[in-house]
Coordinates of C-alpha atoms in Angstrom, one line a residue:
Chain A
M1 CA 122.7 74.6 143.1
G2 CA 122.3 73.0 139.7
S3 CA 123.8 74.4 136.6
E4 CA 120.2 75.2 135.4
A5 CA 119.6 77.3 138.6
L6 CA 122.9 78.9 138.3
A7 CA 122.1 79.9 134.6
F8 CA 118.7 81.2 135.9
Y9 CA 120.1 83.6 138.4
A10 CA 122.8 84.7 136.0
F11 CA 120.3 85.6 133.3
G12 CA 117.9 87.1 135.8
A13 CA 120.7 89.3 137.4
V14 CA 121.8 90.4 133.9
A15 CA 118.1 91.3 132.9
I16 CA 117.5 93.1 136.1
A17 CA 120.6 95.1 136.1
A18 CA 120.6 96.0 132.4
S19 CA 116.9 97.2 132.7
L20 CA 117.9 99.4 135.7
L21 CA 120.9 100.9 133.9
V22 CA 118.6 101.6 130.9
I23 CA 116.8 104.2 132.9
A24 CA 119.8 105.1 135.2
Q25 CA 122.2 106.5 132.7
R26 CA 122.0 109.4 130.4
N27 CA 123.6 108.5 127.0
P28 CA 120.6 107.3 124.8
I29 CA 122.9 104.9 122.9
Y30 CA 124.0 103.1 125.9
S31 CA 120.4 102.9 126.9
V32 CA 119.4 101.1 123.8
L33 CA 122.4 98.8 124.0
L34 CA 121.5 97.9 127.6
L35 CA 117.9 97.2 126.5
I36 CA 119.2 94.7 124.0
A37 CA 121.4 93.1 126.6
S38 CA 118.2 92.9 128.8
F39 CA 116.3 91.2 125.9
G40 CA 119.1 88.8 125.3
A41 CA 119.0 87.7 129.0
L42 CA 115.2 87.2 128.9
S43 CA 115.8 85.1 125.7
G44 CA 118.2 83.0 127.7
L45 CA 115.6 82.5 130.3
Y46 CA 113.1 81.3 127.7
V47 CA 115.8 78.7 126.6
L48 CA 115.9 77.5 130.1
L49 CA 112.2 77.2 130.0
D50 CA 112.5 74.7 127.1
A51 CA 111.0 77.3 124.7
P52 CA 113.8 77.9 122.0
F53 CA 111.2 79.1 119.6
V54 CA 110.0 81.9 121.9
A55 CA 113.7 82.6 122.7
V56 CA 114.6 83.1 119.1
I57 CA 111.5 85.2 118.3
Q58 CA 112.3 87.3 121.3
I59 CA 115.7 88.1 119.6
I60 CA 114.3 88.5 116.2
V61 CA 111.2 90.7 117.1
Y62 CA 112.5 92.7 120.0
A63 CA 116.3 93.0 119.8
G64 CA 116.0 93.2 116.0
A65 CA 113.4 95.8 116.2
I66 CA 115.5 97.9 118.5
M67 CA 117.5 98.5 115.5
V68 CA 115.0 101.1 114.1
L69 CA 114.9 102.8 117.6
F70 CA 118.7 102.9 117.5
L71 CA 118.5 104.6 114.1
F72 CA 116.1 107.3 115.6
V73 CA 118.4 107.9 118.4
V74 CA 121.4 108.3 116.2
M75 CA 119.7 110.3 113.5
L76 CA 117.2 112.4 115.3
L77 CA 118.4 112.9 118.9
N78 CA 122.0 113.0 118.1
A79 CA 122.7 114.4 121.4
P80 CA 124.9 111.9 123.5
H81 CA 124.4 113.8 126.6
E82 CA 121.6 115.8 128.1
E83 CA 123.5 118.9 129.2
T84 CA 121.7 121.6 130.9
E85 CA 122.6 123.3 134.1
Y86 CA 120.0 121.4 136.2
D87 CA 121.2 118.1 134.9
E88 CA 124.8 118.6 136.1
R89 CA 123.6 119.0 139.7
V90 CA 120.8 116.4 139.9
H91 CA 120.6 112.9 138.3
P92 CA 117.3 112.9 136.0
L93 CA 115.8 110.1 138.2
L94 CA 116.2 112.2 141.4
R95 CA 114.2 115.2 140.1
P96 CA 110.7 115.6 141.8
G97 CA 108.7 114.8 138.7
P98 CA 110.2 111.4 137.9
M99 CA 110.4 110.5 141.5
R100 CA 106.6 111.0 141.9
F101 CA 105.8 109.1 138.8
G102 CA 108.2 106.3 139.7
A103 CA 106.7 106.1 143.1
C104 CA 103.2 105.8 141.6
L105 CA 104.4 103.0 139.2
A106 CA 106.3 101.1 142.1
L107 CA 103.0 101.2 144.1
V108 CA 101.1 99.8 141.1
L109 CA 103.5 97.1 140.8
A110 CA 103.6 96.2 144.4
I111 CA 99.9 95.9 144.4
E112 CA 99.9 93.7 141.3
L113 CA 102.5 91.5 142.8
W114 CA 100.6 91.0 146.0
W115 CA 97.5 90.3 144.1
A116 CA 99.1 87.7 142.0
L117 CA 100.7 86.0 144.9
A118 CA 97.5 86.1 146.9
R119 CA 95.7 84.4 144.1
G120 CA 98.3 81.6 144.2
V121 CA 99.5 81.2 140.7
D122 CA 99.3 77.3 140.0
T123 CA 102.8 76.6 138.3
G124 CA 102.4 72.9 138.5
A125 CA 99.8 72.6 135.6
F126 CA 102.4 74.0 133.0
P127 CA 102.3 71.5 130.1
G128 CA 106.0 71.1 129.9
G129 CA 107.3 70.5 126.5
A130 CA 104.0 71.2 124.8
V131 CA 104.7 74.9 124.1
T132 CA 108.0 74.4 122.5
S133 CA 106.7 73.0 119.1
V134 CA 106.2 75.7 116.6
A135 CA 103.3 73.7 115.1
V136 CA 101.5 73.8 118.4
I137 CA 102.1 77.6 118.8
G138 CA 100.9 78.1 115.3
R139 CA 97.7 76.1 115.5
S140 CA 96.7 77.7 118.9
L141 CA 97.5 81.1 117.5
F142 CA 95.1 80.7 114.5
T143 CA 92.3 78.8 116.2
D144 CA 92.0 79.4 119.8
Y145 CA 93.5 83.0 119.7
A146 CA 92.5 83.9 116.2
F147 CA 90.5 86.9 117.2
A148 CA 93.1 88.4 119.4
F149 CA 95.7 87.7 116.6
E150 CA 93.5 89.5 113.9
V151 CA 92.7 92.5 116.2
T152 CA 96.4 92.8 117.1
S153 CA 97.3 92.9 113.4
I154 CA 94.7 95.5 112.7
L155 CA 96.2 97.6 115.6
I156 CA 99.5 97.3 114.0
L157 CA 98.1 98.5 110.7
V158 CA 96.4 101.4 112.3
A159 CA 99.6 102.4 114.0
M160 CA 101.5 102.1 110.6
V161 CA 98.9 104.3 108.8
G162 CA 99.1 106.9 111.7
A163 CA 102.8 107.0 111.4
V164 CA 102.7 107.6 107.7
V165 CA 100.1 110.3 108.2
L166 CA 102.1 112.0 110.9
A167 CA 105.3 111.7 109.1
R168 CA 104.0 112.9 105.8
R169 CA 105.3 116.4 105.1
D170 CA 102.4 118.8 104.6
D171 CA 104.2 121.5 102.5
P172 CA 102.1 123.3 100.1
R173 CA 105.1 123.9 97.9
E174 CA 105.4 120.1 97.6
R175 CA 101.8 119.5 97.2
R176 CA 101.1 118.7 93.5
K177 CA 97.9 117.9 91.5
P178 CA 97.4 114.4 90.4
G179 CA 99.0 113.8 87.0
E180 CA 101.4 116.7 87.4
R181 CA 105.1 115.9 87.3
Chain B
M1 CA 129.8 61.0 128.2
T2 CA 133.4 62.0 128.3
T3 CA 134.0 60.8 124.7
L4 CA 130.9 62.7 123.7
L5 CA 132.2 65.8 125.4
I6 CA 135.8 65.4 123.9
T7 CA 134.3 64.9 120.4
Q8 CA 132.1 67.9 120.8
I9 CA 135.1 70.2 121.8
V10 CA 137.2 68.8 119.0
L11 CA 134.4 69.4 116.5
T12 CA 133.8 73.0 117.9
L13 CA 137.6 73.7 117.5
V14 CA 137.7 72.2 113.9
V15 CA 134.7 74.4 112.9
F16 CA 136.4 77.4 114.4
Q17 CA 139.8 76.9 112.7
G18 CA 138.0 75.7 109.5
L19 CA 136.1 79.0 109.4
L20 CA 139.2 81.0 110.1
L21 CA 141.2 79.1 107.3
S22 CA 138.3 79.6 104.9
A23 CA 138.4 83.3 105.5
A24 CA 142.1 83.2 104.6
A25 CA 141.6 81.1 101.6
M26 CA 138.7 83.4 100.4
V27 CA 141.1 86.4 100.6
W28 CA 143.5 84.6 98.4
V29 CA 140.7 83.4 95.9
E30 CA 139.3 86.7 95.9
R31 CA 142.5 88.5 94.9
R32 CA 143.6 86.0 92.4
L33 CA 140.3 85.8 90.8
A34 CA 140.0 89.5 90.6
A35 CA 143.4 89.5 88.9
L36 CA 142.4 86.9 86.5
L37 CA 139.1 88.7 85.7
Q38 CA 141.1 91.9 85.1
Q39 CA 143.9 90.3 83.1
R40 CA 146.6 90.7 85.7
L41 CA 148.5 88.3 88.0
G42 CA 147.6 89.2 91.5
P43 CA 149.6 88.1 94.6
I44 CA 152.0 85.2 93.4
R45 CA 155.2 86.0 95.3
V46 CA 154.5 84.6 98.8
G47 CA 154.6 81.0 98.8
W48 CA 153.5 78.8 95.9
Q49 CA 151.2 80.7 93.6
G50 CA 150.9 83.3 96.4
L51 CA 149.1 80.9 98.7
L52 CA 150.7 82.3 101.9
Q53 CA 149.7 86.0 101.1
P54 CA 146.8 85.9 103.5
F55 CA 149.2 84.9 106.3
A56 CA 151.5 87.6 105.3
D57 CA 148.6 90.0 105.5
V58 CA 147.6 88.8 109.0
I59 CA 151.0 89.3 110.3
K60 CA 151.3 92.8 108.9
L61 CA 148.0 93.7 110.4
M62 CA 148.9 92.3 113.8
F63 CA 152.0 94.5 114.0
K64 CA 150.3 97.6 113.0
E65 CA 149.6 100.3 115.3
E66 CA 146.0 100.3 116.8
L67 CA 144.7 103.7 116.3
R68 CA 141.6 105.4 117.8
P69 CA 140.2 108.7 117.0
G70 CA 140.3 111.3 119.9
S71 CA 136.5 112.0 119.9
A72 CA 135.6 108.5 119.4
D73 CA 133.4 106.7 122.2
P74 CA 136.2 104.2 123.6
L75 CA 134.0 101.5 124.9
L76 CA 131.7 101.1 121.8
F77 CA 134.6 101.7 119.4
A78 CA 136.3 98.8 121.1
L79 CA 133.1 96.7 121.3
A80 CA 131.9 97.1 117.7
P81 CA 134.4 94.8 115.9
I82 CA 134.0 92.2 118.7
I83 CA 130.2 92.1 118.0
S84 CA 130.8 91.7 114.2
A85 CA 133.2 88.8 114.6
T86 CA 131.4 87.1 117.4
A87 CA 128.1 87.1 115.4
A88 CA 129.8 85.8 112.3
F89 CA 131.3 82.9 114.2
A90 CA 128.3 82.2 116.1
A91 CA 125.8 81.8 113.1
F92 CA 127.9 78.8 111.8
A93 CA 127.3 76.9 114.9
V94 CA 123.9 75.7 113.8
V95 CA 124.8 74.8 110.2
P96 CA 125.2 71.1 109.7
F97 CA 127.9 70.2 107.1
G98 CA 127.7 66.5 106.7
A99 CA 125.8 63.4 107.5
S100 CA 126.3 61.8 110.9
T101 CA 129.4 59.7 110.8
T102 CA 131.4 57.4 113.1
F103 CA 134.9 58.3 111.3
F104 CA 135.3 54.8 109.9
G105 CA 134.5 53.1 113.2
L106 CA 136.7 55.5 115.3
L107 CA 133.8 56.5 117.4
D108 CA 131.2 54.2 118.9
K109 CA 128.2 56.4 118.3
P110 CA 127.7 58.3 115.1
L111 CA 128.4 62.1 115.3
L112 CA 126.5 64.7 113.7
L113 CA 128.7 67.1 111.8
Q114 CA 127.3 70.2 113.3
V115 CA 128.2 72.1 116.5
A116 CA 124.7 72.4 118.0
D117 CA 121.6 70.7 116.6
V118 CA 118.9 73.3 117.4
N119 CA 115.4 72.5 116.3
V120 CA 114.8 76.1 115.2
A121 CA 118.2 76.4 113.6
V122 CA 116.9 78.4 110.6
L123 CA 115.5 81.1 113.0
V124 CA 118.6 81.2 115.1
I125 CA 120.7 81.9 111.9
F126 CA 118.2 84.8 111.2
A127 CA 118.4 86.0 114.7
I128 CA 122.3 86.1 114.9
A129 CA 122.4 87.8 111.4
S130 CA 120.1 90.7 113.0
M131 CA 122.6 91.0 115.9
G132 CA 125.5 91.4 113.5
V133 CA 124.1 94.6 112.2
Y134 CA 124.8 96.3 115.5
G135 CA 128.5 95.8 115.1
I136 CA 128.4 97.8 112.0
V137 CA 126.1 100.4 113.2
L138 CA 128.0 100.9 116.5
A139 CA 131.3 101.1 114.6
G140 CA 129.8 103.8 112.3
W141 CA 128.5 105.8 115.2
S142 CA 131.4 105.4 117.8
S143 CA 134.1 106.5 115.3
N144 CA 132.6 110.0 115.3
S145 CA 133.3 110.4 111.6
K146 CA 131.0 111.5 108.7
Y147 CA 132.0 108.6 106.5
S148 CA 131.7 106.1 109.2
L149 CA 128.4 107.4 110.3
L150 CA 127.0 107.4 106.8
G151 CA 128.2 103.9 106.2
G152 CA 126.7 102.6 109.4
L153 CA 123.4 104.3 108.5
R154 CA 123.3 102.9 105.1
S155 CA 124.2 99.3 106.2
S156 CA 121.3 99.2 108.7
A157 CA 118.8 100.6 106.3
Q158 CA 120.0 98.1 103.7
M159 CA 119.9 95.2 106.1
I160 CA 116.4 96.1 107.4
S161 CA 115.2 96.3 103.8
Y162 CA 116.7 93.1 102.6
E163 CA 116.0 91.0 105.9
L164 CA 112.3 90.9 105.0
S165 CA 112.8 89.2 101.7
Y166 CA 115.5 86.9 103.2
G167 CA 113.1 85.7 105.9
L168 CA 110.2 85.2 103.4
A169 CA 112.3 83.2 101.2
L170 CA 113.5 81.1 104.1
A171 CA 109.8 80.6 105.2
S172 CA 108.9 79.3 101.7
V173 CA 111.6 76.6 102.1
L174 CA 110.4 75.8 105.6
L175 CA 107.0 75.1 104.2
I176 CA 108.3 72.7 101.5
G177 CA 110.7 70.9 103.9
N178 CA 108.1 70.9 106.8
S179 CA 110.8 71.6 109.4
M180 CA 112.8 74.2 111.0
S181 CA 115.7 71.9 111.6
L182 CA 118.5 72.3 109.1
T183 CA 119.5 68.7 109.4
E184 CA 116.0 67.7 108.6
L185 CA 115.7 70.0 105.8
V186 CA 118.7 68.6 104.2
N187 CA 117.6 65.1 104.6
G188 CA 114.4 66.0 102.9
Q189 CA 116.4 66.5 99.9
A190 CA 117.8 63.0 99.5
G191 CA 117.1 61.0 96.4
V192 CA 116.2 61.9 92.9
W193 CA 113.2 62.5 90.5
F194 CA 112.8 60.5 87.4
G195 CA 116.3 58.8 88.0
F196 CA 118.5 61.7 87.3
I197 CA 117.2 65.1 88.8
P198 CA 118.4 65.4 92.3
K199 CA 115.5 66.3 94.8
W200 CA 117.0 69.7 95.7
F201 CA 114.8 72.4 96.9
V202 CA 116.3 74.8 94.3
F203 CA 114.2 73.0 91.6
L204 CA 111.0 73.5 93.5
Q205 CA 112.0 77.1 94.6
P206 CA 113.9 78.6 91.8
L207 CA 112.4 82.2 92.5
G208 CA 113.2 81.7 96.1
F209 CA 116.8 80.7 95.4
F210 CA 117.2 83.8 93.5
I211 CA 115.6 86.0 96.3
F212 CA 117.7 84.3 99.0
M213 CA 120.9 84.9 97.1
T214 CA 120.2 88.3 96.2
A215 CA 119.1 89.3 99.8
G216 CA 122.1 87.3 101.1
I217 CA 124.5 89.4 98.9
A218 CA 122.9 92.5 100.4
E219 CA 123.0 91.2 103.9
T220 CA 126.8 90.5 103.6
N221 CA 127.4 94.0 102.1
R222 CA 129.1 92.6 99.0
A223 CA 129.1 94.1 95.6
P224 CA 126.9 95.1 93.7
F225 CA 125.3 96.1 97.1
D226 CA 128.5 97.2 99.0
F227 CA 127.1 100.5 100.0
P228 CA 128.2 100.4 103.7
E229 CA 131.8 100.7 102.3
A230 CA 131.4 102.3 98.9
E231 CA 135.0 103.4 98.4
Q232 CA 134.5 106.2 96.0
E233 CA 132.0 107.9 98.3
L234 CA 132.7 106.9 101.9
V235 CA 136.4 106.1 101.9
A236 CA 135.8 102.7 103.6
G237 CA 132.4 103.1 105.2
Y238 CA 131.9 102.1 108.7
H239 CA 135.4 100.8 109.3
T240 CA 137.2 104.0 108.0
E241 CA 138.6 104.8 111.4
Y242 CA 139.6 101.3 112.3
S243 CA 143.2 99.9 112.0
S244 CA 145.3 97.0 112.9
M245 CA 143.4 93.9 114.3
S246 CA 140.1 95.7 114.9
F247 CA 140.0 96.3 111.1
A248 CA 141.0 92.7 110.6
M249 CA 138.0 91.5 112.8
F250 CA 135.6 93.4 110.5
F251 CA 137.4 91.9 107.4
L252 CA 137.2 88.4 108.9
A253 CA 133.4 89.0 109.8
E254 CA 132.7 89.9 106.2
Y255 CA 134.3 86.8 104.9
I256 CA 132.8 84.4 107.4
N257 CA 129.4 85.9 106.7
M258 CA 129.9 85.0 103.1
V259 CA 130.8 81.5 104.0
T260 CA 127.9 81.2 106.3
V261 CA 125.4 82.5 103.7
S262 CA 126.8 80.1 101.2
A263 CA 126.6 77.1 103.6
V264 CA 123.0 78.0 104.4
A265 CA 122.1 78.3 100.9
T266 CA 123.7 74.9 100.2
D267 CA 121.9 73.3 103.1
L268 CA 118.5 74.9 102.0
Y269 CA 118.5 74.8 98.3
L270 CA 121.4 72.6 97.0
G271 CA 120.8 69.4 98.9
G272 CA 123.6 69.9 101.6
W273 CA 125.8 66.9 101.6
H274 CA 123.8 64.8 99.2
G275 CA 125.3 63.9 95.9
P276 CA 126.1 61.1 93.5
F277 CA 129.4 58.9 93.4
L278 CA 130.4 59.5 97.2
P279 CA 129.2 57.4 100.3
E280 CA 127.2 59.4 102.7
S281 CA 130.1 59.4 105.3
L282 CA 132.0 61.5 102.8
G283 CA 129.1 63.8 102.1
W284 CA 131.0 66.7 103.6
I285 CA 133.1 66.7 100.3
W286 CA 130.1 67.4 98.2
F287 CA 129.2 70.2 100.8
L288 CA 132.4 71.9 100.4
I289 CA 132.3 71.7 96.7
K290 CA 128.8 73.4 96.7
V291 CA 129.8 75.9 99.1
G292 CA 132.9 76.7 96.9
A293 CA 130.8 77.0 93.9
I294 CA 128.6 79.7 95.6
L295 CA 131.6 81.6 96.9
F296 CA 133.1 81.6 93.5
F297 CA 129.8 83.1 92.3
Y298 CA 130.1 85.7 95.0
V299 CA 133.6 86.8 93.9
W300 CA 132.6 86.6 90.2
M301 CA 129.6 89.0 90.8
R302 CA 131.8 91.6 92.7
W303 CA 134.4 91.9 89.9
T304 CA 131.6 91.9 87.1
L305 CA 128.8 94.0 88.2
P306 CA 128.9 97.8 88.9
R307 CA 127.6 99.1 92.1
Y308 CA 123.9 100.1 92.2
R309 CA 122.8 103.6 93.0
Y310 CA 121.5 104.0 96.5
D311 CA 117.9 104.8 95.5
Q312 CA 118.0 101.9 93.1
L313 CA 118.9 99.6 96.0
M314 CA 116.0 100.7 98.0
A315 CA 113.5 100.7 95.1
F316 CA 114.6 97.1 94.3
G317 CA 114.5 95.9 97.7
W318 CA 111.1 97.2 98.6
K319 CA 109.3 97.3 95.1
V320 CA 110.7 94.3 93.5
L321 CA 112.2 91.7 95.8
L322 CA 109.7 92.1 98.6
P323 CA 106.5 91.6 96.4
L324 CA 108.2 88.7 94.6
S325 CA 109.0 86.9 97.8
M326 CA 105.5 87.6 99.0
I327 CA 104.1 86.0 95.9
N328 CA 106.5 83.2 96.1
L329 CA 105.4 82.4 99.7
L330 CA 101.8 82.5 98.8
V331 CA 102.2 80.3 95.7
T332 CA 104.4 77.8 97.8
A333 CA 101.9 77.7 100.6
A334 CA 99.0 77.1 98.2
G335 CA 101.0 74.3 96.5
V336 CA 102.0 72.6 99.8
L337 CA 98.2 72.8 100.8
Y338 CA 96.6 71.6 97.6
F339 CA 99.2 69.2 96.1
G340 CA 101.1 68.2 99.3
L341 CA 104.5 68.8 97.6

């Protein structure tokens, strides 16, 4: 086994193990940290695929943005352990609701995997090296995928506006007429 | 192949030790300069002019007892200083500090004075800096102390706010240099205009340089933006509960981050190792001089300016620095597009 294959299996194992642990343990802080570990392993896989730009963006955008999630966990939840009587007897994942939902998700995933394998994904046509260049990624993003790119940015803008509207305090005591100090 | 491997290992060790020594030197410089600015002597007893003071400090820290609050989260409490220090060291790996040299014919192939030549080096530094925040936040949270938690939260809010301006200032330089590799960016600054002005990007990007340095000071939590450890309000902020070597690791990370930001600023704006009078193989001397000048500025700022108020910090970051860096980026992009700078 070459060193590259070894690295692939190592990163893959870390990614899968960390992702499983994200949902398998109860402390939200640890969940967030494990999610970062999982993203880090994915970024390592991108480096192995000769796409350092995507790898770094993965870290900046995903692992960096988790920071905000982290703050929410620390500030809003501030409850390291979900402690109710039921929790102490049964692990959250083994309760009937999550188990049914998880079974549905697993079924969908299995069907998708079977569908993808049946179609025979052509991995030979991968243009090795071509996607590593920032210039190439930028050009195709703003020409071939310009519509998708713009729609995504509008979607994010809508989400931002929605967050502001939801987060705004609608307290009549704080509402003032324009011009009033 | 083996010579290449050996030189690479030696280079890595040299950079690592150099960073450790630079942190020690900065502690001494900071204390002596602070003393000078406040008209006192500072540490002068240990060694000549107190030069051995940092080593005495390290020995003292090593022999101190390692304390941990009873209600702290043991795993994260131990992990936090490690994350901080690792991120600080890792970021310097992609910073070039000299032109490729054969060391006066000692090596048969010229060696690039850089641990890892990554073609997206600028983004790697940015990514590692964003990972370093976790060390501070985790330290703040896991200590289970009010001061630590407030310090950690402030630090993350500050870093999220100033990272944007930092990134936009970087993007303007990338546009001018037309590359993401730090080595190529530095080589784009060789030569002079009109025979005497060096072709440094700071002359094309004066506003960008100002934004970069301001955001850099905020990113490294230094005065006047040292809110995460504001002594008068938060005792010592996120590292209040730390002692002995785990405290030393936070201390080390802070100083190494300063050195890294200065080195990146030198590479991006001040022409890296390019300078008059010296042959290119000795360019690293110019590099050290420039980094030293920025570090001096850092210390000078800390002992001259008072700390901002927290709302002033946020207002300045979002309402002044961010719009300025946006305008800077747009103007630079237009300039590159129409005049081909």
